[in-house]
Amino acid sequence: MNLQLALILLGVATFAGIVVFSLWRSRYEGRSLLERSLGWIQVVLERIPVERLVSRLRPRNLTRRVRQKEPSLVASAQFDLSGDAQNDQTPAESADTSDPGVGGIERGASTQSLQSEIGAQPLRIDYWARLPGTSPVSRDTALGVFREHEIDLQRPRAVHGRTEPGNVWLDLATASADEVFSDLIVSLQMADRDGSVTESELTRFNNLAYYMSESLNRSLKFDMTIEEALPQAVRLERFCQEFDLLAVIHIEPPPGSGFSGPDVVRAVDRAGMRLGKDDMFHLYDPRTGASRFSLAKRSESGSFSYDELESGMLRGLVLFLNVPTVPRPSQTFSDLISVATYVCTQIGGSLVDPQKGALSDVQFDDIARQIRSLESSMKRYGIEPGSEEAIRLF
């Protein structure tokens, strides 16, 4: 055996000895190794701000961050077509959902709080009373009595009747004058985005129902008591305040300039929008004729004048969508983005939110996600976006 081979064998033997010794030590001194590991883990944990993390994960704070709304989603009560009201508000202030919302109720309330205020059951929109009869009553007779005493009411109200023959329920205000009705129902809407009905108004409505019962010689049955109706009205008001949102996008001209009226008309016309209600442009649903979203001038009224469109200059444009009142609002918002992008490109502007923050695909995706969430939440409460019920409430 030469010296080189001997040294190699000695190295291998030394390495094997070290391995064996390490295994033996880990076997018989494992307890101290475990203790050292636990001590190291404890030191690491002490350096982690556990209390701060727990505080951030509390339901209220977690929900607040999840439910923060993009600046382009604006409550109707805070909607300003002039674009001036938001200038003094920083994005951080807008994102702080702990600020009171409409009616002083916090928009940053937790999901648990929202469910406790609205509840999980479908909402009831109307407080009503039924007046069945043994003989039919004419449309003019019933409507005359109703209109004589409805003047004491502020909330939307109606009287419906079941035709005889036919058994079809019709609104007496729009029914043909020669219709006669077997049963009648008088109703009062309990809330909308402007507030809820009061006990005093419910009492006045009851008086109307009693008077109709006596005048028309009919029995009377209320759907619920006033005591039962008041909490339902509060639930409905809270729902309206939570979901009363508009998606708003501004088209801003380059600094120190404006948009030519004729250029705006040309671009908007090519995008399929037409001048209509309130002297604003609208994209109409070809099936229903209803406006899906609108384009206004950036001014207090938002209305366009013919002089401006023919030869004037405009300091900015505002596209807006009333989210709960259109069918499939997420798809409608996608169409709004397409129109906004096209018009913006044609007239040389830029897309910004109401706080003048630049908008990109990332922000558009965030807005669309929140609109989809709002859409599904409304359905859970039994109100379909764009339905007759939604239009009544918003």
mmCIF file of C-alpha atoms in Angstrom:
data_model
loop_
_atom_site.group_PDB
_atom_site.id
_atom_site.type_symbol
_atom_site.label_atom_id
_atom_site.label_comp_id
_atom_site.label_asym_id
_atom_site.label_seq_id
_atom_site.Cartn_x
_atom_site.Cartn_y
_atom_site.Cartn_z
ATOM 1 C CA MET A 1 0.000 0.000 0.000
ATOM 2 C CA ASN A 2 1.521 3.290 -1.020
ATOM 3 C CA LEU A 3 1.327 6.509 0.954
ATOM 4 C CA GLN A 4 -1.358 8.132 -1.254
ATOM 5 C CA LEU A 5 -3.766 5.237 -0.836
ATOM 6 C CA ALA A 6 -3.124 5.166 2.917
ATOM 7 C CA LEU A 7 -4.015 8.851 3.229
ATOM 8 C CA ILE A 8 -7.241 8.330 1.273
ATOM 9 C CA LEU A 9 -8.278 5.448 3.510
ATOM 10 C CA LEU A 10 -7.455 7.504 6.587
ATOM 11 C CA GLY A 11 -9.647 10.377 5.338
ATOM 12 C CA VAL A 12 -12.559 8.039 4.658
ATOM 13 C CA ALA A 13 -12.200 6.495 8.110
ATOM 14 C CA THR A 14 -12.107 9.937 9.727
ATOM 15 C CA PHE A 15 -15.250 11.043 7.865
ATOM 16 C CA ALA A 16 -17.068 7.841 8.837
ATOM 17 C CA GLY A 17 -16.045 8.399 12.450
ATOM 18 C CA ILE A 18 -17.460 11.931 12.411
ATOM 19 C CA VAL A 19 -20.762 10.673 10.955
ATOM 20 C CA VAL A 20 -21.046 7.909 13.571
ATOM 21 C CA PHE A 21 -20.246 10.338 16.366
ATOM 22 C CA SER A 22 -22.860 12.810 15.135
ATOM 23 C CA LEU A 23 -25.529 10.095 14.993
ATOM 24 C CA TRP A 24 -24.637 8.905 18.462
ATOM 25 C CA ARG A 25 -24.787 12.426 19.850
ATOM 26 C CA SER A 26 -28.151 13.184 18.244
ATOM 27 C CA ARG A 27 -29.519 9.953 19.711
ATOM 28 C CA TYR A 28 -28.352 10.415 23.247
ATOM 29 C CA GLU A 29 -28.405 14.181 23.457
ATOM 30 C CA GLY A 30 -31.621 14.783 21.500
ATOM 31 C CA ARG A 31 -33.281 16.343 24.486
ATOM 32 C CA SER A 32 -30.853 19.265 24.633
ATOM 33 C CA LEU A 33 -31.122 19.694 20.840
ATOM 34 C CA LEU A 34 -34.919 19.877 21.119
ATOM 35 C CA GLU A 35 -34.648 22.377 23.921
ATOM 36 C CA ARG A 36 -32.301 24.520 21.867
ATOM 37 C CA SER A 37 -34.698 24.346 18.872
ATOM 38 C CA LEU A 38 -37.661 25.366 21.015
ATOM 39 C CA GLY A 39 -35.668 28.261 22.448
ATOM 40 C CA TRP A 40 -34.772 29.449 18.971
ATOM 41 C CA ILE A 41 -38.424 29.253 17.872
ATOM 42 C CA GLN A 42 -39.471 31.237 20.948
ATOM 43 C CA VAL A 43 -36.982 33.998 20.122
ATOM 44 C CA VAL A 44 -38.320 34.193 16.575
ATOM 45 C CA LEU A 45 -41.927 34.361 17.756
ATOM 46 C CA GLU A 46 -41.104 37.131 20.211
ATOM 47 C CA ARG A 47 -39.902 39.247 17.301
ATOM 48 C CA ILE A 48 -43.156 38.818 15.339
ATOM 49 C CA PRO A 49 -45.762 41.625 16.047
ATOM 50 C CA VAL A 50 -48.514 39.122 16.871
ATOM 51 C CA GLU A 51 -50.850 41.658 18.491
ATOM 52 C CA ARG A 52 -50.672 43.916 15.471
ATOM 53 C CA LEU A 53 -51.459 41.029 13.122
ATOM 54 C CA VAL A 54 -54.375 39.898 15.290
ATOM 55 C CA SER A 55 -55.723 43.442 15.351
ATOM 56 C CA ARG A 56 -55.584 43.623 11.561
ATOM 57 C CA LEU A 57 -57.413 40.305 11.268
ATOM 58 C CA ARG A 58 -60.277 41.264 13.572
ATOM 59 C CA PRO A 59 -63.610 41.033 11.689
ATOM 60 C CA ARG A 60 -64.219 44.764 11.589
ATOM 61 C CA ASN A 61 -60.778 45.676 10.243
ATOM 62 C CA LEU A 62 -60.629 42.736 7.840
ATOM 63 C CA THR A 63 -64.084 43.510 6.483
ATOM 64 C CA ARG A 64 -63.199 47.183 6.195
ATOM 65 C CA ARG A 65 -60.235 46.411 3.957
ATOM 66 C CA VAL A 66 -62.182 43.877 1.894
ATOM 67 C CA ARG A 67 -65.095 46.269 1.412
ATOM 68 C CA GLN A 68 -63.072 49.363 0.586
ATOM 69 C CA LYS A 69 -64.558 50.798 -2.562
ATOM 70 C CA GLU A 70 -62.707 52.146 -5.540
ATOM 71 C CA PRO A 71 -62.919 55.963 -5.917
ATOM 72 C CA SER A 72 -64.939 55.405 -9.110
ATOM 73 C CA LEU A 73 -67.769 53.841 -7.052
ATOM 74 C CA VAL A 74 -69.667 56.782 -5.587
ATOM 75 C CA ALA A 75 -72.824 57.009 -3.474
ATOM 76 C CA SER A 76 -75.529 58.899 -5.352
ATOM 77 C CA ALA A 77 -75.768 61.472 -2.539
ATOM 78 C CA GLN A 78 -72.065 62.275 -3.062
ATOM 79 C CA PHE A 79 -72.154 62.305 -6.860
ATOM 80 C CA ASP A 80 -70.845 65.614 -8.216
ATOM 81 C CA LEU A 81 -70.870 66.154 -11.975
ATOM 82 C CA SER A 82 -68.724 69.267 -11.713
ATOM 83 C CA GLY A 83 -65.800 67.231 -10.392
ATOM 84 C CA ASP A 84 -65.002 69.948 -7.833
ATOM 85 C CA ALA A 85 -66.288 68.352 -4.621
ATOM 86 C CA GLN A 86 -63.721 65.560 -4.741
ATOM 87 C CA ASN A 87 -60.732 67.785 -5.339
ATOM 88 C CA ASP A 88 -60.202 68.447 -1.638
ATOM 89 C CA GLN A 89 -60.539 64.788 -0.701
ATOM 90 C CA THR A 90 -57.469 62.611 -0.819
ATOM 91 C CA PRO A 91 -57.623 59.016 -2.015
ATOM 92 C CA ALA A 92 -56.831 57.818 1.479
ATOM 93 C CA GLU A 93 -59.839 59.636 2.858
ATOM 94 C CA SER A 94 -62.054 58.187 0.166
ATOM 95 C CA ALA A 95 -60.819 54.676 0.849
ATOM 96 C CA ASP A 96 -61.449 55.015 4.564
ATOM 97 C CA THR A 97 -64.746 53.244 4.796
ATOM 98 C CA SER A 98 -65.167 54.160 8.439
ATOM 99 C CA ASP A 99 -66.534 57.532 7.311
ATOM 100 C CA PRO A 100 -70.273 57.776 7.785
ATOM 101 C CA GLY A 101 -72.251 56.959 4.687
ATOM 102 C CA VAL A 102 -75.651 58.202 3.668
ATOM 103 C CA GLY A 103 -77.902 58.842 6.644
ATOM 104 C CA GLY A 104 -74.954 58.686 9.066
ATOM 105 C CA ILE A 105 -74.591 54.902 8.872
ATOM 106 C CA GLU A 106 -70.985 53.744 8.498
ATOM 107 C CA ARG A 107 -70.184 52.200 5.139
ATOM 108 C CA GLY A 108 -67.304 50.427 6.844
ATOM 109 C CA ALA A 109 -69.577 48.451 9.140
ATOM 110 C CA SER A 110 -68.630 44.806 9.390
ATOM 111 C CA THR A 111 -70.437 42.066 7.528
ATOM 112 C CA GLN A 112 -71.819 40.863 10.844
ATOM 113 C CA SER A 113 -73.172 44.350 11.545
ATOM 114 C CA LEU A 114 -74.683 44.606 8.068
ATOM 115 C CA GLN A 115 -76.384 41.232 8.438
ATOM 116 C CA SER A 116 -77.675 42.180 11.850
ATOM 117 C CA GLU A 117 -79.175 45.380 10.442
ATOM 118 C CA ILE A 118 -80.549 43.974 7.185
ATOM 119 C CA GLY A 119 -80.895 40.326 8.173
ATOM 120 C CA ALA A 120 -80.564 37.340 5.909
ATOM 121 C CA GLN A 121 -84.188 37.114 4.795
ATOM 122 C CA PRO A 122 -85.571 38.612 1.551
ATOM 123 C CA LEU A 123 -86.631 42.217 1.922
ATOM 124 C CA ARG A 124 -90.211 43.441 2.019
ATOM 125 C CA ILE A 125 -90.764 46.641 0.093
ATOM 126 C CA ASP A 126 -94.430 47.451 0.758
ATOM 127 C CA TYR A 127 -96.746 47.732 3.719
ATOM 128 C CA TRP A 128 -100.175 46.796 2.406
ATOM 129 C CA ALA A 129 -103.780 45.970 3.179
ATOM 130 C CA ARG A 130 -106.240 43.822 1.247
ATOM 131 C CA LEU A 131 -109.878 44.748 0.719
ATOM 132 C CA PRO A 132 -111.826 41.750 -0.631
ATOM 133 C CA GLY A 133 -115.474 42.211 -1.512
ATOM 134 C CA THR A 134 -118.569 40.216 -2.419
ATOM 135 C CA SER A 135 -119.397 42.470 -5.368
ATOM 136 C CA PRO A 136 -117.102 44.169 -7.903
ATOM 137 C CA VAL A 137 -116.214 47.848 -7.719
ATOM 138 C CA SER A 138 -115.514 50.122 -10.666
ATOM 139 C CA ARG A 139 -112.085 51.535 -11.292
ATOM 140 C CA ASP A 140 -113.203 55.187 -10.964
ATOM 141 C CA THR A 141 -115.062 54.610 -7.692
ATOM 142 C CA ALA A 142 -112.157 52.888 -5.950
ATOM 143 C CA LEU A 143 -109.549 55.264 -7.360
ATOM 144 C CA GLY A 144 -111.602 58.304 -6.354
ATOM 145 C CA VAL A 145 -111.744 57.241 -2.711
ATOM 146 C CA PHE A 146 -108.051 56.413 -2.713
ATOM 147 C CA ARG A 147 -106.983 59.749 -4.180
ATOM 148 C CA GLU A 148 -109.153 61.692 -1.789
ATOM 149 C CA HIS A 149 -107.105 60.509 1.184
ATOM 150 C CA GLU A 150 -103.654 59.722 -0.226
ATOM 151 C CA ILE A 151 -102.660 63.383 -0.007
ATOM 152 C CA ASP A 152 -101.552 62.843 3.606
ATOM 153 C CA LEU A 153 -98.850 60.411 2.479
ATOM 154 C CA GLN A 154 -95.326 61.243 1.302
ATOM 155 C CA ARG A 155 -94.010 57.806 0.346
ATOM 156 C CA PRO A 156 -94.886 56.130 -2.985
ATOM 157 C CA ARG A 157 -98.274 54.403 -2.717
ATOM 158 C CA ALA A 158 -100.610 52.571 -5.033
ATOM 159 C CA VAL A 159 -103.922 50.736 -5.275
ATOM 160 C CA HIS A 160 -104.161 47.525 -7.306
ATOM 161 C CA GLY A 161 -107.209 45.493 -8.189
ATOM 162 C CA ARG A 162 -107.993 42.016 -9.470
ATOM 163 C CA THR A 163 -110.098 42.260 -12.584
ATOM 164 C CA GLU A 164 -113.453 40.533 -12.941
ATOM 165 C CA PRO A 165 -113.547 38.582 -15.126
ATOM 166 C CA GLY A 166 -109.935 37.764 -15.869
ATOM 167 C CA ASN A 167 -108.392 37.614 -12.374
ATOM 168 C CA VAL A 168 -105.507 39.857 -13.462
ATOM 169 C CA TRP A 169 -103.971 42.295 -10.996
ATOM 170 C CA LEU A 170 -103.725 45.852 -12.406
ATOM 171 C CA ASP A 171 -102.628 49.224 -11.091
ATOM 172 C CA LEU A 172 -105.829 51.289 -10.974
ATOM 173 C CA ALA A 173 -103.901 54.443 -11.940
ATOM 174 C CA THR A 174 -103.103 52.976 -15.371
ATOM 175 C CA ALA A 175 -106.041 50.584 -15.804
ATOM 176 C CA SER A 176 -108.804 51.204 -18.314
ATOM 177 C CA ALA A 177 -111.750 53.230 -16.978
ATOM 178 C CA ASP A 178 -114.243 50.461 -17.804
ATOM 179 C CA GLU A 179 -112.484 47.829 -15.650
ATOM 180 C CA VAL A 180 -114.182 46.451 -12.547
ATOM 181 C CA PHE A 181 -112.395 44.705 -9.693
ATOM 182 C CA SER A 182 -113.267 42.030 -7.157
ATOM 183 C CA ASP A 183 -110.353 42.464 -4.735
ATOM 184 C CA LEU A 184 -108.323 45.569 -3.946
ATOM 185 C CA ILE A 185 -104.888 46.030 -2.378
ATOM 186 C CA VAL A 186 -103.593 49.391 -1.177
ATOM 187 C CA SER A 187 -99.858 49.618 -0.545
ATOM 188 C CA LEU A 188 -97.231 52.023 0.777
ATOM 189 C CA GLN A 189 -93.518 51.713 -0.039
ATOM 190 C CA MET A 190 -91.665 51.515 3.265
ATOM 191 C CA ALA A 191 -88.273 52.952 2.252
ATOM 192 C CA ASP A 192 -85.954 54.036 -0.532
ATOM 193 C CA ARG A 193 -82.491 55.567 -0.709
ATOM 194 C CA ASP A 194 -83.843 58.802 0.828
ATOM 195 C CA GLY A 195 -85.076 57.200 4.056
ATOM 196 C CA SER A 196 -87.762 55.034 5.617
ATOM 197 C CA VAL A 197 -91.395 55.477 6.552
ATOM 198 C CA THR A 198 -92.315 56.781 9.995
ATOM 199 C CA GLU A 199 -94.842 55.448 12.468
ATOM 200 C CA SER A 200 -96.924 58.553 11.876
ATOM 201 C CA GLU A 201 -97.164 57.924 8.129
ATOM 202 C CA LEU A 202 -98.020 54.262 8.667
ATOM 203 C CA THR A 203 -100.846 55.387 10.935
ATOM 204 C CA ARG A 204 -102.120 57.780 8.259
ATOM 205 C CA PHE A 205 -101.966 54.957 5.730
ATOM 206 C CA ASN A 206 -104.035 52.771 8.066
ATOM 207 C CA ASN A 207 -106.614 55.544 8.257
ATOM 208 C CA LEU A 208 -106.760 55.588 4.443
ATOM 209 C CA ALA A 209 -107.318 51.828 4.391
ATOM 210 C CA TYR A 210 -110.065 52.048 7.030
ATOM 211 C CA TYR A 211 -111.802 54.814 5.109
ATOM 212 C CA MET A 212 -111.724 52.816 1.869
ATOM 213 C CA SER A 213 -113.086 49.785 3.718
ATOM 214 C CA GLU A 214 -116.034 51.794 5.055
ATOM 215 C CA SER A 215 -116.703 53.747 1.857
ATOM 216 C CA LEU A 216 -116.632 50.697 -0.408
ATOM 217 C CA ASN A 217 -118.285 48.335 2.103
ATOM 218 C CA ARG A 218 -115.402 45.877 2.100
ATOM 219 C CA SER A 219 -113.573 43.874 4.734
ATOM 220 C CA LEU A 220 -110.006 44.785 5.566
ATOM 221 C CA LYS A 221 -106.912 42.725 6.326
ATOM 222 C CA PHE A 222 -103.439 44.172 6.926
ATOM 223 C CA ASP A 223 -100.327 42.286 5.871
ATOM 224 C CA MET A 224 -98.653 43.112 9.214
ATOM 225 C CA THR A 225 -98.930 45.468 12.146
ATOM 226 C CA ILE A 226 -97.229 48.852 12.393
ATOM 227 C CA GLU A 227 -94.945 47.399 15.063
ATOM 228 C CA GLU A 228 -93.879 44.669 12.642
ATOM 229 C CA ALA A 229 -93.520 47.067 9.697
ATOM 230 C CA LEU A 230 -91.137 49.557 11.306
ATOM 231 C CA PRO A 231 -88.179 47.123 11.626
ATOM 232 C CA GLN A 232 -88.802 45.982 8.053
ATOM 233 C CA ALA A 233 -88.635 49.612 6.925
ATOM 234 C CA VAL A 234 -85.308 50.107 8.712
ATOM 235 C CA ARG A 235 -83.915 46.961 7.040
ATOM 236 C CA LEU A 236 -84.978 48.241 3.632
ATOM 237 C CA GLU A 237 -83.480 51.682 4.242
ATOM 238 C CA ARG A 238 -80.175 50.123 5.316
ATOM 239 C CA PHE A 239 -80.135 47.996 2.169
ATOM 240 C CA CYS A 240 -80.690 51.059 -0.025
ATOM 241 C CA GLN A 241 -77.900 52.978 1.687
ATOM 242 C CA GLU A 242 -75.458 50.109 1.310
ATOM 243 C CA PHE A 243 -76.055 49.401 -2.384
ATOM 244 C CA ASP A 244 -76.833 52.884 -3.719
ATOM 245 C CA LEU A 245 -73.699 53.283 -5.858
ATOM 246 C CA LEU A 246 -72.763 54.785 -9.199
ATOM 247 C CA ALA A 247 -69.749 53.823 -11.293
ATOM 248 C CA VAL A 248 -68.191 57.115 -12.424
ATOM 249 C CA ILE A 249 -65.383 57.705 -14.933
ATOM 250 C CA HIS A 250 -64.113 61.109 -16.033
ATOM 251 C CA ILE A 251 -62.580 61.896 -19.422
ATOM 252 C CA GLU A 252 -60.031 64.609 -18.759
ATOM 253 C CA PRO A 253 -58.592 66.914 -21.467
ATOM 254 C CA PRO A 254 -54.867 67.715 -21.614
ATOM 255 C CA PRO A 255 -53.805 70.411 -19.098
ATOM 256 C CA GLY A 256 -54.853 73.899 -20.131
ATOM 257 C CA SER A 257 -57.179 72.779 -22.906
ATOM 258 C CA GLY A 258 -60.651 71.383 -23.503
ATOM 259 C CA PHE A 259 -62.631 69.211 -25.874
ATOM 260 C CA SER A 260 -64.173 70.555 -29.073
ATOM 261 C CA GLY A 261 -67.961 70.172 -29.035
ATOM 262 C CA PRO A 262 -68.188 68.848 -32.609
ATOM 263 C CA ASP A 263 -65.406 66.327 -31.888
ATOM 264 C CA VAL A 264 -67.285 65.075 -28.831
ATOM 265 C CA VAL A 265 -70.543 64.732 -30.783
ATOM 266 C CA ARG A 266 -68.795 62.808 -33.559
ATOM 267 C CA ALA A 267 -67.069 60.400 -31.164
ATOM 268 C CA VAL A 268 -70.104 59.840 -28.958
ATOM 269 C CA ASP A 269 -72.373 59.264 -31.955
ATOM 270 C CA ARG A 270 -69.986 56.661 -33.364
ATOM 271 C CA ALA A 271 -69.971 54.967 -29.954
ATOM 272 C CA GLY A 272 -73.740 54.519 -30.222
ATOM 273 C CA MET A 273 -74.865 57.103 -27.651
ATOM 274 C CA ARG A 274 -77.727 59.525 -28.293
ATOM 275 C CA LEU A 275 -78.734 62.850 -26.769
ATOM 276 C CA GLY A 276 -81.776 62.384 -24.532
ATOM 277 C CA LYS A 277 -83.060 62.918 -21.001
ATOM 278 C CA ASP A 278 -81.621 65.909 -19.113
ATOM 279 C CA ASP A 279 -79.776 66.949 -22.314
ATOM 280 C CA MET A 280 -77.181 64.221 -21.714
ATOM 281 C CA PHE A 281 -76.027 61.401 -23.940
ATOM 282 C CA HIS A 282 -77.269 57.893 -23.191
ATOM 283 C CA LEU A 283 -76.551 54.400 -24.412
ATOM 284 C CA TYR A 284 -80.025 52.907 -24.781
ATOM 285 C CA ASP A 285 -81.008 49.258 -24.511
ATOM 286 C CA PRO A 286 -82.428 48.406 -27.965
ATOM 287 C CA ARG A 287 -84.892 45.938 -26.424
ATOM 288 C CA THR A 288 -86.395 48.136 -23.715
ATOM 289 C CA GLY A 289 -85.402 51.660 -24.699
ATOM 290 C CA ALA A 290 -84.047 52.245 -21.172
ATOM 291 C CA SER A 291 -80.780 54.090 -20.626
ATOM 292 C CA ARG A 292 -77.938 51.748 -19.647
ATOM 293 C CA PHE A 293 -75.460 54.500 -18.773
ATOM 294 C CA SER A 294 -75.014 58.205 -19.448
ATOM 295 C CA LEU A 295 -72.445 60.788 -20.484
ATOM 296 C CA ALA A 296 -72.619 64.304 -19.052
ATOM 297 C CA LYS A 297 -70.657 67.499 -19.360
ATOM 298 C CA ARG A 298 -68.397 68.211 -16.406
ATOM 299 C CA SER A 299 -70.468 70.962 -14.847
ATOM 300 C CA GLU A 300 -72.933 71.416 -12.014
ATOM 301 C CA SER A 301 -75.936 70.378 -14.118
ATOM 302 C CA GLY A 302 -74.142 68.052 -16.511
ATOM 303 C CA SER A 303 -76.404 69.121 -19.383
ATOM 304 C CA PHE A 304 -75.080 69.941 -22.850
ATOM 305 C CA SER A 305 -76.248 73.042 -24.696
ATOM 306 C CA TYR A 306 -76.656 73.027 -28.453
ATOM 307 C CA ASP A 307 -74.237 75.952 -28.776
ATOM 308 C CA GLU A 308 -71.532 73.991 -26.945
ATOM 309 C CA LEU A 309 -72.029 70.936 -29.114
ATOM 310 C CA GLU A 310 -71.986 72.944 -32.332
ATOM 311 C CA SER A 311 -69.013 75.215 -31.700
ATOM 312 C CA GLY A 312 -68.072 75.307 -28.025
ATOM 313 C CA MET A 313 -65.329 73.872 -25.840
ATOM 314 C CA LEU A 314 -65.932 71.433 -22.975
ATOM 315 C CA ARG A 315 -63.659 71.229 -19.937
ATOM 316 C CA GLY A 316 -64.340 67.543 -19.326
ATOM 317 C CA LEU A 317 -66.807 64.649 -19.643
ATOM 318 C CA VAL A 318 -68.326 62.287 -17.084
ATOM 319 C CA LEU A 319 -69.596 58.771 -17.790
ATOM 320 C CA PHE A 320 -71.743 57.250 -15.065
ATOM 321 C CA LEU A 321 -73.730 54.101 -14.436
ATOM 322 C CA ASN A 322 -76.381 53.634 -11.749
ATOM 323 C CA VAL A 323 -75.261 50.168 -10.673
ATOM 324 C CA PRO A 324 -78.392 48.733 -8.979
ATOM 325 C CA THR A 325 -80.866 49.951 -11.602
ATOM 326 C CA VAL A 326 -79.479 48.241 -14.704
ATOM 327 C CA PRO A 327 -79.738 44.547 -15.590
ATOM 328 C CA ARG A 328 -76.408 42.697 -15.484
ATOM 329 C CA PRO A 329 -74.458 45.704 -14.142
ATOM 330 C CA SER A 330 -71.072 43.986 -14.463
ATOM 331 C CA GLN A 331 -71.614 43.487 -18.208
ATOM 332 C CA THR A 332 -72.970 47.031 -18.536
ATOM 333 C CA PHE A 333 -69.860 48.375 -16.816
ATOM 334 C CA SER A 334 -67.715 46.467 -19.305
ATOM 335 C CA ASP A 335 -69.617 48.185 -22.132
ATOM 336 C CA LEU A 336 -69.147 51.546 -20.416
ATOM 337 C CA ILE A 337 -65.384 50.979 -20.325
ATOM 338 C CA SER A 338 -65.390 50.167 -24.036
ATOM 339 C CA VAL A 339 -67.277 53.373 -24.863
ATOM 340 C CA ALA A 340 -65.110 55.450 -22.522
ATOM 341 C CA THR A 341 -61.901 54.102 -24.053
ATOM 342 C CA TYR A 342 -63.121 54.730 -27.600
ATOM 343 C CA VAL A 343 -64.341 58.284 -26.940
ATOM 344 C CA CYS A 344 -61.203 59.094 -24.970
ATOM 345 C CA THR A 345 -59.001 57.928 -27.841
ATOM 346 C CA GLN A 346 -60.994 59.846 -30.453
ATOM 347 C CA ILE A 347 -60.913 63.200 -28.646
ATOM 348 C CA GLY A 348 -57.430 62.934 -27.134
ATOM 349 C CA GLY A 349 -58.286 62.707 -23.443
ATOM 350 C CA SER A 350 -57.356 60.503 -20.512
ATOM 351 C CA LEU A 351 -59.480 58.342 -18.237
ATOM 352 C CA VAL A 352 -59.426 59.278 -14.535
ATOM 353 C CA ASP A 353 -61.514 58.599 -11.443
ATOM 354 C CA PRO A 354 -63.476 61.354 -9.636
ATOM 355 C CA GLN A 355 -60.342 62.193 -7.625
ATOM 356 C CA LYS A 356 -58.313 62.661 -10.850
ATOM 357 C CA GLY A 357 -56.411 59.427 -10.334
ATOM 358 C CA ALA A 358 -55.361 57.733 -13.563
ATOM 359 C CA LEU A 359 -57.305 54.596 -14.463
ATOM 360 C CA SER A 360 -55.796 51.478 -15.990
ATOM 361 C CA ASP A 361 -56.884 47.898 -16.569
ATOM 362 C CA VAL A 362 -55.956 47.077 -12.963
ATOM 363 C CA GLN A 363 -58.396 49.656 -11.580
ATOM 364 C CA PHE A 364 -61.065 48.635 -14.077
ATOM 365 C CA ASP A 365 -60.728 45.011 -12.941
ATOM 366 C CA ASP A 366 -61.056 46.062 -9.284
ATOM 367 C CA ILE A 367 -64.174 48.114 -10.030
ATOM 368 C CA ALA A 368 -65.711 45.260 -12.042
ATOM 369 C CA ARG A 369 -65.001 42.817 -9.217
ATOM 370 C CA GLN A 370 -66.762 45.050 -6.694
ATOM 371 C CA ILE A 371 -69.728 45.515 -9.024
ATOM 372 C CA ARG A 372 -70.033 41.727 -9.387
ATOM 373 C CA SER A 373 -69.970 41.424 -5.595
ATOM 374 C CA LEU A 374 -72.684 44.067 -5.259
ATOM 375 C CA GLU A 375 -74.758 42.313 -7.925
ATOM 376 C CA SER A 376 -74.625 38.934 -6.165
ATOM 377 C CA SER A 377 -75.323 40.513 -2.757
ATOM 378 C CA MET A 378 -78.458 42.228 -4.057
ATOM 379 C CA LYS A 379 -79.726 38.917 -5.426
ATOM 380 C CA ARG A 380 -79.240 37.275 -2.028
ATOM 381 C CA TYR A 381 -81.686 39.796 -0.587
ATOM 382 C CA GLY A 382 -84.242 39.053 -3.296
ATOM 383 C CA ILE A 383 -83.678 42.256 -5.312
ATOM 384 C CA GLU A 384 -82.484 41.674 -8.888
ATOM 385 C CA PRO A 385 -80.417 44.584 -10.307
ATOM 386 C CA GLY A 386 -82.416 46.380 -12.987
ATOM 387 C CA SER A 387 -85.710 44.857 -11.829
ATOM 388 C CA GLU A 388 -88.868 46.840 -11.166
ATOM 389 C CA GLU A 389 -88.182 46.547 -7.425
ATOM 390 C CA ALA A 390 -84.641 47.895 -7.808
ATOM 391 C CA ILE A 391 -85.820 50.841 -9.887
ATOM 392 C CA ARG A 392 -88.417 51.677 -7.242
ATOM 393 C CA LEU A 393 -85.789 51.664 -4.489
ATOM 394 C CA PHE A 394 -83.008 53.494 -6.334
#
